[in-house]
């Protein structure tokens, strides 16, 4: 997700703490065991915090410190792997314990990079993924900043603004860089370009978590919707209370995402007044519907297309609007938020962080925009210059964990963690530290205790407690109807898609009466 999340926090902590206590040297990086992971940016915060979590985290700061190096849509987490094999924390006795690792995550383009490059490796073919090369970054600009430990996350040394130095390009299939794992917001079959059945069979795909997605709108639009729905000067006018979240209908959202409706004034009150003419509403720069979407290789984009339009699932349906410029979201990797102005309505961004920047550009320009994001956001996303969007309710229900568990809000996907299947080129052998780490990621994302700890870090959400849920195979604490408190302590989904995100969700654990 947004690389600025930790950077902003780190700079604030640096001012308070001064010089970092530990910073990884480039020589130590060079000798570390390297793991390369591609794919979804929607869960980048979650994936990073699996390493930092004070409950069953993969890294152990007491063994030598944790460093995170960041560049555009790239990060490298370096640490020594915990020796903790406490039952229930997901650790067994492993070869990886105490090993110095460098976990690389590439987020350019999204979930398809957690699928397609793995298939290429399994077929002994070249791929285009490259990762941040810490050995080559300029230490004069790639600074070191201490981030203090919290109750939920270990402290670490942050390197917030590294110059983008990538691993060299090898074109020969025999020397192409490894891909050891990938993460996708949906199953591999919904990737773009769509892989064939025989290619998917070359992967081992493990169910991960349920990602709760929401419909973000620019803050200026959010405030206008509040005036229209709660009344000008009401207690909810300008409020960020969860009880004051304005709502759109599913049919309205589908119309915006397909550009069947391109003017916000098509939303009218009982008197027939358009949204911009509602009492007290500050008029926008214009009333066009602006859209901050993702490129087609994104799992977030796949999630929105499959949920809202059944796109990628069946043929002949209405499709999500393509970005302005070239008519092809597959090829459109140009991100130009400054182009939001007259005649430019749709932007395709390579990462979720870029979508947030797109929403910020639209909000700053006083445009009414709508986007595509997961609810895994932090207070940093909703403060300062980045305070540019809010999630709306859909048909009266906000995107909260409790609303999902109670069956009132069903926009979630079940993601997968992918590796090359045994017997294919590039498959990691049992006992290989790199396989140990990818397996640990699987295990951590299946533990309620870890997910509850991570959800607690996703603060500053005015619409309520969104985030991530463990899949229904785990037990649910509490009884329906589920409360925010129960879902905070045991975030287990009561609904399932059965591993197929084209399938409407169905109840697998108790839910309350309507």
GROMACS .gro file of C-alpha atoms in nm:
model
  514
    1UNK     CA    1   0.000   0.000   0.000
    2UNK     CA    2   0.099   0.360   0.041
    3UNK     CA    3   0.471   0.383   0.111
    4UNK     CA    4   0.414   0.718   0.280
    5UNK     CA    5   0.223   0.553   0.564
    6UNK     CA    6   0.528   0.448   0.758
    7UNK     CA    7   0.744   0.730   0.626
    8UNK     CA    8   0.522   0.996   0.781
    9UNK     CA    9   0.514   0.814   1.113
   10UNK     CA   10   0.887   0.754   1.101
   11UNK     CA   11   0.974   1.118   1.054
   12UNK     CA   12   0.760   1.213   1.350
   13UNK     CA   13   0.920   0.948   1.568
   14UNK     CA   14   1.266   1.045   1.449
   15UNK     CA   15   1.216   1.398   1.576
   16UNK     CA   16   1.138   1.256   1.918
   17UNK     CA   17   1.399   0.983   1.937
   18UNK     CA   18   1.694   1.114   1.735
   19UNK     CA   19   1.953   0.876   1.591
   20UNK     CA   20   1.833   0.519   1.520
   21UNK     CA   21   1.974   0.250   1.744
   22UNK     CA   22   2.039   0.009   1.459
   23UNK     CA   23   2.061   0.035   1.083
   24UNK     CA   24   2.135  -0.252   0.848
   25UNK     CA   25   2.455  -0.219   0.647
   26UNK     CA   26   2.457  -0.288   0.277
   27UNK     CA   27   2.711  -0.565   0.337
   28UNK     CA   28   2.468  -0.737   0.575
   29UNK     CA   29   2.197  -0.709   0.312
   30UNK     CA   30   2.425  -0.865   0.051
   31UNK     CA   31   2.478  -1.174   0.268
   32UNK     CA   32   2.115  -1.214   0.377
   33UNK     CA   33   1.889  -1.490   0.248
   34UNK     CA   34   1.667  -1.314  -0.005
   35UNK     CA   35   1.299  -1.387  -0.059
   36UNK     CA   36   1.120  -1.228  -0.355
   37UNK     CA   37   0.745  -1.170  -0.341
   38UNK     CA   38   0.526  -0.998  -0.600
   39UNK     CA   39   0.161  -0.907  -0.618
   40UNK     CA   40  -0.124  -0.730  -0.444
   41UNK     CA   41  -0.073  -0.383  -0.304
   42UNK     CA   42  -0.410  -0.377  -0.121
   43UNK     CA   43  -0.264  -0.598   0.152
   44UNK     CA   44   0.084  -0.442   0.166
   45UNK     CA   45   0.020  -0.302   0.514
   46UNK     CA   46  -0.100  -0.641   0.637
   47UNK     CA   47   0.190  -0.827   0.479
   48UNK     CA   48   0.446  -0.587   0.625
   49UNK     CA   49   0.291  -0.608   0.969
   50UNK     CA   50   0.299  -0.989   0.964
   51UNK     CA   51   0.677  -0.944   0.996
   52UNK     CA   52   0.648  -0.672   1.265
   53UNK     CA   53   0.358  -0.806   1.471
   54UNK     CA   54   0.422  -0.838   1.845
   55UNK     CA   55   0.187  -1.139   1.835
   56UNK     CA   56   0.360  -1.414   1.640
   57UNK     CA   57   0.556  -1.182   1.412
   58UNK     CA   58   0.811  -1.336   1.174
   59UNK     CA   59   1.090  -1.093   1.274
   60UNK     CA   60   1.253  -1.065   1.617
   61UNK     CA   61   1.402  -0.722   1.687
   62UNK     CA   62   1.590  -0.852   1.989
   63UNK     CA   63   1.811  -1.068   1.765
   64UNK     CA   64   1.960  -0.774   1.574
   65UNK     CA   65   1.703  -0.521   1.466
   66UNK     CA   66   1.456  -0.480   1.180
   67UNK     CA   67   1.503  -0.253   0.878
   68UNK     CA   68   1.254  -0.156   0.608
   69UNK     CA   69   1.388   0.002   0.289
   70UNK     CA   70   1.138   0.176   0.060
   71UNK     CA   71   1.124   0.308  -0.294
   72UNK     CA   72   0.839   0.360  -0.538
   73UNK     CA   73   0.612   0.052  -0.510
   74UNK     CA   74   0.905  -0.143  -0.359
   75UNK     CA   75   1.008  -0.239  -0.008
   76UNK     CA   76   1.260  -0.472   0.155
   77UNK     CA   77   1.217  -0.599   0.512
   78UNK     CA   78   1.539  -0.725   0.669
   79UNK     CA   79   1.563  -0.896   1.006
   80UNK     CA   80   1.649  -1.215   1.185
   81UNK     CA   81   1.367  -1.471   1.192
   82UNK     CA   82   1.217  -1.540   1.531
   83UNK     CA   83   1.310  -1.862   1.710
   84UNK     CA   84   0.975  -1.859   1.891
   85UNK     CA   85   0.800  -2.194   1.851
   86UNK     CA   86   0.526  -2.126   2.107
   87UNK     CA   87   0.214  -2.335   2.023
   88UNK     CA   88  -0.059  -2.126   1.865
   89UNK     CA   89   0.176  -1.866   1.723
   90UNK     CA   90   0.224  -2.046   1.398
   91UNK     CA   91   0.586  -2.143   1.451
   92UNK     CA   92   0.725  -2.492   1.442
   93UNK     CA   93   1.091  -2.582   1.485
   94UNK     CA   94   1.228  -2.438   1.164
   95UNK     CA   95   1.555  -2.406   0.979
   96UNK     CA   96   1.474  -2.038   0.937
   97UNK     CA   97   1.495  -1.951   1.308
   98UNK     CA   98   1.765  -1.687   1.365
   99UNK     CA   99   1.839  -1.653   0.993
  100UNK     CA  100   1.909  -1.306   0.855
  101UNK     CA  101   1.655  -1.257   0.574
  102UNK     CA  102   1.570  -0.986   0.322
  103UNK     CA  103   1.203  -1.009   0.224
  104UNK     CA  104   1.141  -0.816  -0.101
  105UNK     CA  105   0.790  -0.703  -0.196
  106UNK     CA  106   0.713  -0.559  -0.539
  107UNK     CA  107   0.376  -0.380  -0.571
  108UNK     CA  108   0.381  -0.229  -0.920
  109UNK     CA  109   0.078  -0.344  -1.114
  110UNK     CA  110  -0.085  -0.549  -0.840
  111UNK     CA  111  -0.210  -0.903  -0.794
  112UNK     CA  112  -0.125  -1.038  -1.138
  113UNK     CA  113   0.241  -0.997  -1.042
  114UNK     CA  114   0.171  -1.250  -0.769
  115UNK     CA  115   0.058  -1.502  -1.031
  116UNK     CA  116   0.191  -1.451  -1.386
  117UNK     CA  117   0.568  -1.432  -1.300
  118UNK     CA  118   0.538  -1.749  -1.090
  119UNK     CA  119   0.390  -1.929  -1.388
  120UNK     CA  120   0.679  -1.805  -1.600
  121UNK     CA  121   0.931  -1.942  -1.350
  122UNK     CA  122   0.744  -2.275  -1.340
  123UNK     CA  123   0.777  -2.294  -1.720
  124UNK     CA  124   1.146  -2.191  -1.721
  125UNK     CA  125   1.055  -1.866  -1.891
  126UNK     CA  126   1.176  -1.512  -1.826
  127UNK     CA  127   0.963  -1.263  -1.637
  128UNK     CA  128   0.977  -0.887  -1.591
  129UNK     CA  129   0.964  -0.854  -1.211
  130UNK     CA  130   1.254  -0.673  -1.045
  131UNK     CA  131   1.307  -0.582  -0.680
  132UNK     CA  132   1.470  -0.303  -0.485
  133UNK     CA  133   1.844  -0.371  -0.464
  134UNK     CA  134   1.955  -0.237  -0.125
  135UNK     CA  135   2.322  -0.289  -0.215
  136UNK     CA  136   2.294  -0.020  -0.482
  137UNK     CA  137   2.091   0.253  -0.308
  138UNK     CA  138   2.248   0.587  -0.226
  139UNK     CA  139   2.280   0.603   0.152
  140UNK     CA  140   2.305   0.983   0.138
  141UNK     CA  141   1.940   1.001   0.030
  142UNK     CA  142   1.811   0.669   0.164
  143UNK     CA  143   1.812   0.791   0.524
  144UNK     CA  144   1.770   0.597   0.850
  145UNK     CA  145   1.486   0.686   1.087
  146UNK     CA  146   1.390   0.508   1.410
  147UNK     CA  147   1.029   0.399   1.447
  148UNK     CA  148   0.941   0.314   1.806
  149UNK     CA  149   0.775  -0.010   1.906
  150UNK     CA  150   0.406  -0.006   1.993
  151UNK     CA  151   0.187  -0.257   2.172
  152UNK     CA  152   0.109  -0.414   1.835
  153UNK     CA  153   0.422  -0.370   1.625
  154UNK     CA  154   0.796  -0.409   1.683
  155UNK     CA  155   1.019  -0.106   1.645
  156UNK     CA  156   1.235  -0.086   1.336
  157UNK     CA  157   1.469   0.135   1.135
  158UNK     CA  158   1.288   0.294   0.845
  159UNK     CA  159   1.458   0.403   0.522
  160UNK     CA  160   1.171   0.603   0.374
  161UNK     CA  161   1.294   0.753   0.048
  162UNK     CA  162   1.542   0.526  -0.127
  163UNK     CA  163   1.634   0.592  -0.487
  164UNK     CA  164   1.480   0.326  -0.708
  165UNK     CA  165   1.765   0.081  -0.771
  166UNK     CA  166   1.637  -0.245  -0.917
  167UNK     CA  167   1.800  -0.581  -0.964
  168UNK     CA  168   1.966  -0.605  -1.309
  169UNK     CA  169   1.763  -0.732  -1.601
  170UNK     CA  170   1.850  -1.085  -1.710
  171UNK     CA  171   1.682  -1.189  -2.032
  172UNK     CA  172   1.789  -1.553  -2.046
  173UNK     CA  173   1.534  -1.783  -1.885
  174UNK     CA  174   1.806  -1.980  -1.712
  175UNK     CA  175   1.934  -1.675  -1.525
  176UNK     CA  176   1.613  -1.482  -1.467
  177UNK     CA  177   1.563  -1.371  -1.108
  178UNK     CA  178   1.363  -1.600  -0.885
  179UNK     CA  179   1.008  -1.536  -0.765
  180UNK     CA  180   0.945  -1.729  -0.444
  181UNK     CA  181   0.587  -1.632  -0.381
  182UNK     CA  182   0.308  -1.395  -0.462
  183UNK     CA  183  -0.012  -1.264  -0.313
  184UNK     CA  184  -0.333  -1.202  -0.504
  185UNK     CA  185  -0.656  -1.038  -0.389
  186UNK     CA  186  -0.846  -1.306  -0.581
  187UNK     CA  187  -0.778  -1.655  -0.712
  188UNK     CA  188  -0.528  -1.682  -1.003
  189UNK     CA  189  -0.806  -1.744  -1.256
  190UNK     CA  190  -0.919  -1.380  -1.227
  191UNK     CA  191  -0.575  -1.241  -1.306
  192UNK     CA  192  -0.505  -1.031  -1.614
  193UNK     CA  193  -0.395  -1.160  -1.855
  194UNK     CA  194  -0.603  -1.464  -1.766
  195UNK     CA  195  -0.386  -1.775  -1.721
  196UNK     CA  196  -0.488  -2.108  -1.867
  197UNK     CA  197  -0.593  -2.410  -1.661
  198UNK     CA  198  -0.265  -2.591  -1.721
  199UNK     CA  199  -0.069  -2.283  -1.611
  200UNK     CA  200  -0.273  -2.246  -1.290
  201UNK     CA  201  -0.197  -2.614  -1.218
  202UNK     CA  202   0.172  -2.519  -1.196
  203UNK     CA  203   0.095  -2.318  -0.880
  204UNK     CA  204   0.017  -2.404  -0.521
  205UNK     CA  205  -0.242  -2.149  -0.408
  206UNK     CA  206  -0.323  -2.132  -0.037
  207UNK     CA  207  -0.633  -1.945   0.087
  208UNK     CA  208  -0.526  -1.640   0.286
  209UNK     CA  209  -0.768  -1.388   0.434
  210UNK     CA  210  -1.092  -1.210   0.356
  211UNK     CA  211  -1.017  -0.854   0.245
  212UNK     CA  212  -1.295  -0.606   0.313
  213UNK     CA  213  -1.318  -0.354   0.029
  214UNK     CA  214  -1.503  -0.025   0.026
  215UNK     CA  215  -1.612   0.253  -0.206
  216UNK     CA  216  -1.405   0.565  -0.132
  217UNK     CA  217  -1.519   0.911  -0.239
  218UNK     CA  218  -1.336   1.240  -0.217
  219UNK     CA  219  -1.390   1.420   0.111
  220UNK     CA  220  -1.559   1.717  -0.059
  221UNK     CA  221  -1.813   1.477  -0.212
  222UNK     CA  222  -1.858   1.295   0.119
  223UNK     CA  223  -1.952   1.623   0.289
  224UNK     CA  224  -2.199   1.702   0.009
  225UNK     CA  225  -2.364   1.360   0.046
  226UNK     CA  226  -2.396   1.418   0.420
  227UNK     CA  227  -2.585   1.744   0.361
  228UNK     CA  228  -2.811   1.575   0.109
  229UNK     CA  229  -2.891   1.276   0.330
  230UNK     CA  230  -2.885   1.415   0.683
  231UNK     CA  231  -2.972   1.778   0.615
  232UNK     CA  232  -2.783   2.104   0.602
  233UNK     CA  233  -2.685   2.203   0.955
  234UNK     CA  234  -2.778   1.864   1.105
  235UNK     CA  235  -2.570   1.692   1.372
  236UNK     CA  236  -2.412   1.484   1.093
  237UNK     CA  237  -2.320   1.783   0.877
  238UNK     CA  238  -1.939   1.762   0.853
  239UNK     CA  239  -1.921   1.487   1.115
  240UNK     CA  240  -1.692   1.183   1.104
  241UNK     CA  241  -1.899   0.975   1.344
  242UNK     CA  242  -1.975   0.621   1.221
  243UNK     CA  243  -2.346   0.700   1.259
  244UNK     CA  244  -2.308   0.983   1.006
  245UNK     CA  245  -2.170   0.784   0.712
  246UNK     CA  246  -2.367   0.873   0.396
  247UNK     CA  247  -2.481   0.596   0.165
  248UNK     CA  248  -2.495   0.516  -0.204
  249UNK     CA  249  -2.695   0.234  -0.359
  250UNK     CA  250  -2.540  -0.055  -0.547
  251UNK     CA  251  -2.717   0.054  -0.864
  252UNK     CA  252  -2.569   0.403  -0.835
  253UNK     CA  253  -2.217   0.271  -0.782
  254UNK     CA  254  -2.248   0.039  -1.084
  255UNK     CA  255  -2.363   0.332  -1.296
  256UNK     CA  256  -2.061   0.542  -1.193
  257UNK     CA  257  -1.804   0.263  -1.242
  258UNK     CA  258  -1.937   0.189  -1.593
  259UNK     CA  259  -1.980   0.560  -1.682
  260UNK     CA  260  -2.344   0.497  -1.764
  261UNK     CA  261  -2.384   0.802  -1.540
  262UNK     CA  262  -2.119   1.073  -1.561
  263UNK     CA  263  -2.287   1.358  -1.368
  264UNK     CA  264  -2.329   1.362  -0.990
  265UNK     CA  265  -2.647   1.567  -1.030
  266UNK     CA  266  -2.821   1.248  -1.137
  267UNK     CA  267  -2.842   1.190  -0.761
  268UNK     CA  268  -3.153   1.386  -0.663
  269UNK     CA  269  -3.358   1.442  -0.348
  270UNK     CA  270  -3.734   1.392  -0.314
  271UNK     CA  271  -3.793   1.738  -0.460
  272UNK     CA  272  -3.590   1.655  -0.768
  273UNK     CA  273  -3.296   1.876  -0.671
  274UNK     CA  274  -2.956   1.762  -0.796
  275UNK     CA  275  -2.673   1.704  -0.550
  276UNK     CA  276  -2.478   2.022  -0.633
  277UNK     CA  277  -2.789   2.237  -0.575
  278UNK     CA  278  -2.865   2.087  -0.233
  279UNK     CA  279  -2.885   2.346   0.043
  280UNK     CA  280  -2.545   2.420   0.195
  281UNK     CA  281  -2.342   2.216  -0.056
  282UNK     CA  282  -2.022   2.382  -0.178
  283UNK     CA  283  -2.031   2.363  -0.554
  284UNK     CA  284  -1.753   2.146  -0.703
  285UNK     CA  285  -1.525   2.252  -0.988
  286UNK     CA  286  -1.774   2.067  -1.207
  287UNK     CA  287  -2.025   1.788  -1.150
  288UNK     CA  288  -1.851   1.520  -1.361
  289UNK     CA  289  -1.794   1.178  -1.202
  290UNK     CA  290  -1.418   1.131  -1.173
  291UNK     CA  291  -1.282   0.781  -1.115
  292UNK     CA  292  -0.955   0.670  -0.955
  293UNK     CA  293  -0.926   0.304  -1.055
  294UNK     CA  294  -0.643   0.052  -1.085
  295UNK     CA  295  -0.474  -0.106  -1.385
  296UNK     CA  296  -0.621  -0.436  -1.506
  297UNK     CA  297  -0.339  -0.643  -1.354
  298UNK     CA  298  -0.450  -0.527  -1.009
  299UNK     CA  299  -0.634  -0.766  -0.779
  300UNK     CA  300  -0.820  -0.470  -0.633
  301UNK     CA  301  -0.945  -0.392  -0.983
  302UNK     CA  302  -1.035  -0.758  -1.035
  303UNK     CA  303  -1.223  -0.753  -0.704
  304UNK     CA  304  -1.426  -0.448  -0.801
  305UNK     CA  305  -1.499  -0.574  -1.151
  306UNK     CA  306  -1.610  -0.920  -1.035
  307UNK     CA  307  -1.818  -0.797  -0.739
  308UNK     CA  308  -1.991  -0.499  -0.893
  309UNK     CA  309  -2.033  -0.612  -1.254
  310UNK     CA  310  -1.963  -0.988  -1.267
  311UNK     CA  311  -1.687  -0.890  -1.509
  312UNK     CA  312  -1.406  -1.149  -1.547
  313UNK     CA  313  -1.664  -1.410  -1.442
  314UNK     CA  314  -1.900  -1.420  -1.739
  315UNK     CA  315  -1.903  -1.259  -2.083
  316UNK     CA  316  -2.150  -1.009  -2.217
  317UNK     CA  317  -2.180  -0.792  -1.905
  318UNK     CA  318  -2.129  -0.419  -1.857
  319UNK     CA  319  -1.762  -0.343  -1.797
  320UNK     CA  320  -1.569  -0.111  -1.571
  321UNK     CA  321  -1.477   0.212  -1.751
  322UNK     CA  322  -1.134   0.218  -1.911
  323UNK     CA  323  -0.887   0.495  -1.823
  324UNK     CA  324  -0.861   0.804  -2.038
  325UNK     CA  325  -0.584   0.798  -2.294
  326UNK     CA  326  -0.535   0.463  -2.461
  327UNK     CA  327  -0.855   0.266  -2.411
  328UNK     CA  328  -0.672  -0.024  -2.249
  329UNK     CA  329  -0.628  -0.058  -1.875
  330UNK     CA  330  -0.390  -0.348  -1.935
  331UNK     CA  331  -0.141  -0.119  -2.107
  332UNK     CA  332  -0.214   0.198  -1.912
  333UNK     CA  333   0.052   0.234  -1.644
  334UNK     CA  334   0.079   0.610  -1.673
  335UNK     CA  335  -0.024   0.781  -1.352
  336UNK     CA  336  -0.091   1.152  -1.395
  337UNK     CA  337  -0.314   1.282  -1.115
  338UNK     CA  338  -0.236   1.640  -1.212
  339UNK     CA  339  -0.435   1.578  -1.530
  340UNK     CA  340  -0.761   1.580  -1.334
  341UNK     CA  341  -0.935   1.869  -1.501
  342UNK     CA  342  -1.177   1.939  -1.780
  343UNK     CA  343  -1.212   1.640  -2.009
  344UNK     CA  344  -1.008   1.397  -1.796
  345UNK     CA  345  -1.232   1.172  -1.589
  346UNK     CA  346  -1.069   0.830  -1.537
  347UNK     CA  347  -0.723   0.749  -1.405
  348UNK     CA  348  -0.568   0.401  -1.381
  349UNK     CA  349  -0.309   0.370  -1.105
  350UNK     CA  350  -0.047   0.095  -1.060
  351UNK     CA  351  -0.092   0.064  -0.682
  352UNK     CA  352  -0.339   0.136  -0.402
  353UNK     CA  353  -0.108   0.409  -0.275
  354UNK     CA  354  -0.134   0.573  -0.615
  355UNK     CA  355  -0.514   0.555  -0.594
  356UNK     CA  356  -0.498   0.744  -0.266
  357UNK     CA  357  -0.276   1.005  -0.430
  358UNK     CA  358  -0.525   1.025  -0.716
  359UNK     CA  359  -0.808   1.083  -0.467
  360UNK     CA  360  -0.600   1.351  -0.301
  361UNK     CA  361  -0.541   1.527  -0.635
  362UNK     CA  362  -0.913   1.516  -0.711
  363UNK     CA  363  -1.009   1.641  -0.365
  364UNK     CA  364  -0.754   1.924  -0.379
  365UNK     CA  365  -0.899   2.028  -0.715
  366UNK     CA  366  -1.250   2.030  -0.561
  367UNK     CA  367  -1.361   1.747  -0.788
  368UNK     CA  368  -1.617   1.488  -0.687
  369UNK     CA  369  -1.438   1.158  -0.731
  370UNK     CA  370  -1.493   0.790  -0.655
  371UNK     CA  371  -1.223   0.525  -0.624
  372UNK     CA  372  -1.134   0.161  -0.555
  373UNK     CA  373  -0.962   0.067  -0.227
  374UNK     CA  374  -0.950  -0.188   0.051
  375UNK     CA  375  -1.039  -0.076   0.404
  376UNK     CA  376  -0.691  -0.165   0.531
  377UNK     CA  377  -0.588   0.195   0.591
  378UNK     CA  378  -0.421   0.377   0.877
  379UNK     CA  379  -0.458   0.712   1.046
  380UNK     CA  380  -0.180   0.843   0.822
  381UNK     CA  381  -0.406   0.793   0.519
  382UNK     CA  382  -0.669   1.022   0.672
  383UNK     CA  383  -0.462   1.306   0.812
  384UNK     CA  384  -0.275   1.608   0.682
  385UNK     CA  385  -0.252   1.648   0.305
  386UNK     CA  386  -0.366   1.289   0.262
  387UNK     CA  387  -0.699   1.356   0.434
  388UNK     CA  388  -0.880   1.338   0.103
  389UNK     CA  389  -1.129   1.052   0.107
  390UNK     CA  390  -1.388   0.865   0.310
  391UNK     CA  391  -1.564   0.532   0.252
  392UNK     CA  392  -1.940   0.554   0.201
  393UNK     CA  393  -2.199   0.302   0.313
  394UNK     CA  394  -2.362   0.081   0.051
  395UNK     CA  395  -2.739   0.044   0.078
  396UNK     CA  396  -2.712   0.177   0.432
  397UNK     CA  397  -2.427  -0.040   0.562
  398UNK     CA  398  -2.069   0.080   0.613
  399UNK     CA  399  -1.772  -0.148   0.525
  400UNK     CA  400  -1.703  -0.276   0.877
  401UNK     CA  401  -1.594  -0.620   0.996
  402UNK     CA  402  -1.911  -0.654   1.206
  403UNK     CA  403  -2.136  -0.567   0.912
  404UNK     CA  404  -1.963  -0.834   0.702
  405UNK     CA  405  -1.994  -1.099   0.975
  406UNK     CA  406  -2.359  -1.011   1.025
  407UNK     CA  407  -2.431  -1.054   0.653
  408UNK     CA  408  -2.521  -0.689   0.594
  409UNK     CA  409  -2.217  -0.592   0.384
  410UNK     CA  410  -2.074  -0.855   0.150
  411UNK     CA  411  -1.803  -0.678  -0.051
  412UNK     CA  412  -1.502  -0.888   0.040
  413UNK     CA  413  -1.272  -1.118  -0.152
  414UNK     CA  414  -1.083  -1.426  -0.039
  415UNK     CA  415  -0.721  -1.380  -0.139
  416UNK     CA  416  -0.457  -1.641  -0.217
  417UNK     CA  417  -0.087  -1.683  -0.147
  418UNK     CA  418   0.082  -1.849  -0.442
  419UNK     CA  419   0.401  -2.049  -0.494
  420UNK     CA  420   0.541  -2.270  -0.769
  421UNK     CA  421   0.401  -2.619  -0.719
  422UNK     CA  422   0.643  -2.906  -0.645
  423UNK     CA  423   0.773  -3.080  -0.955
  424UNK     CA  424   0.800  -2.758  -1.157
  425UNK     CA  425   1.116  -2.556  -1.226
  426UNK     CA  426   1.167  -2.298  -0.954
  427UNK     CA  427   0.981  -2.490  -0.682
  428UNK     CA  428   1.151  -2.452  -0.344
  429UNK     CA  429   1.258  -2.769  -0.168
  430UNK     CA  430   1.145  -2.862   0.183
  431UNK     CA  431   1.385  -2.714   0.437
  432UNK     CA  432   1.483  -2.422   0.211
  433UNK     CA  433   1.474  -2.107   0.427
  434UNK     CA  434   1.294  -1.923   0.149
  435UNK     CA  435   1.018  -2.183   0.151
  436UNK     CA  436   1.005  -2.162   0.530
  437UNK     CA  437   0.937  -1.789   0.511
  438UNK     CA  438   0.665  -1.814   0.246
  439UNK     CA  439   0.502  -2.089   0.452
  440UNK     CA  440   0.521  -1.872   0.763
  441UNK     CA  441   0.332  -1.598   0.579
  442UNK     CA  442   0.058  -1.854   0.504
  443UNK     CA  443   0.040  -1.960   0.868
  444UNK     CA  444   0.036  -1.609   1.010
  445UNK     CA  445  -0.254  -1.500   0.794
  446UNK     CA  446  -0.455  -1.793   0.925
  447UNK     CA  447  -0.421  -1.699   1.292
  448UNK     CA  448  -0.700  -1.498   1.455
  449UNK     CA  449  -0.460  -1.360   1.712
  450UNK     CA  450  -0.230  -1.217   1.446
  451UNK     CA  451  -0.513  -1.067   1.240
  452UNK     CA  452  -0.674  -0.913   1.547
  453UNK     CA  453  -0.340  -0.756   1.636
  454UNK     CA  454  -0.296  -0.619   1.283
  455UNK     CA  455  -0.650  -0.482   1.258
  456UNK     CA  456  -0.580  -0.281   1.572
  457UNK     CA  457  -0.317  -0.085   1.378
  458UNK     CA  458  -0.564   0.024   1.110
  459UNK     CA  459  -0.672   0.331   1.305
  460UNK     CA  460  -0.844   0.653   1.211
  461UNK     CA  461  -1.137   0.503   1.023
  462UNK     CA  462  -1.438   0.731   1.063
  463UNK     CA  463  -1.676   0.480   0.900
  464UNK     CA  464  -1.596   0.208   1.159
  465UNK     CA  465  -1.361  -0.086   1.196
  466UNK     CA  466  -1.274  -0.228   0.857
  467UNK     CA  467  -0.968  -0.433   0.768
  468UNK     CA  468  -0.923  -0.807   0.726
  469UNK     CA  469  -1.095  -1.126   0.842
  470UNK     CA  470  -0.972  -1.480   0.878
  471UNK     CA  471  -1.160  -1.736   0.673
  472UNK     CA  472  -1.454  -1.928   0.814
  473UNK     CA  473  -1.254  -2.245   0.883
  474UNK     CA  474  -1.153  -2.077   1.208
  475UNK     CA  475  -1.390  -2.063   1.504
  476UNK     CA  476  -1.594  -1.751   1.573
  477UNK     CA  477  -1.596  -1.594   1.919
  478UNK     CA  478  -1.930  -1.457   2.034
  479UNK     CA  479  -2.276  -1.501   1.894
  480UNK     CA  480  -2.473  -1.335   1.618
  481UNK     CA  481  -2.535  -1.048   1.590
  482UNK     CA  482  -2.163  -0.982   1.616
  483UNK     CA  483  -2.037  -0.665   1.777
  484UNK     CA  484  -1.736  -0.453   1.691
  485UNK     CA  485  -1.574  -0.575   2.013
  486UNK     CA  486  -1.623  -0.941   1.921
  487UNK     CA  487  -1.484  -0.889   1.571
  488UNK     CA  488  -1.189  -0.698   1.713
  489UNK     CA  489  -1.091  -0.990   1.934
  490UNK     CA  490  -1.173  -1.267   1.687
  491UNK     CA  491  -1.203  -1.138   1.329
  492UNK     CA  492  -1.353  -1.444   1.160
  493UNK     CA  493  -1.582  -1.422   0.860
  494UNK     CA  494  -1.922  -1.588   0.893
  495UNK     CA  495  -1.960  -1.580   0.513
  496UNK     CA  496  -1.763  -1.758   0.243
  497UNK     CA  497  -1.711  -1.751  -0.132
  498UNK     CA  498  -1.572  -2.104  -0.131
  499UNK     CA  499  -1.244  -1.993  -0.284
  500UNK     CA  500  -1.422  -1.862  -0.596
  501UNK     CA  501  -1.467  -1.485  -0.593
  502UNK     CA  502  -1.721  -1.506  -0.874
  503UNK     CA  503  -1.950  -1.692  -0.632
  504UNK     CA  504  -2.192  -1.482  -0.427
  505UNK     CA  505  -2.110  -1.516  -0.057
  506UNK     CA  506  -2.309  -1.761   0.149
  507UNK     CA  507  -2.352  -1.813   0.523
  508UNK     CA  508  -2.127  -2.074   0.684
  509UNK     CA  509  -2.157  -1.959   1.046
  510UNK     CA  510  -2.451  -1.813   1.237
  511UNK     CA  511  -2.582  -1.477   1.124
  512UNK     CA  512  -2.868  -1.276   1.280
  513UNK     CA  513  -3.221  -1.234   1.152
  514UNK     CA  514  -3.260  -0.947   0.901
   0.00000   0.00000   0.00000
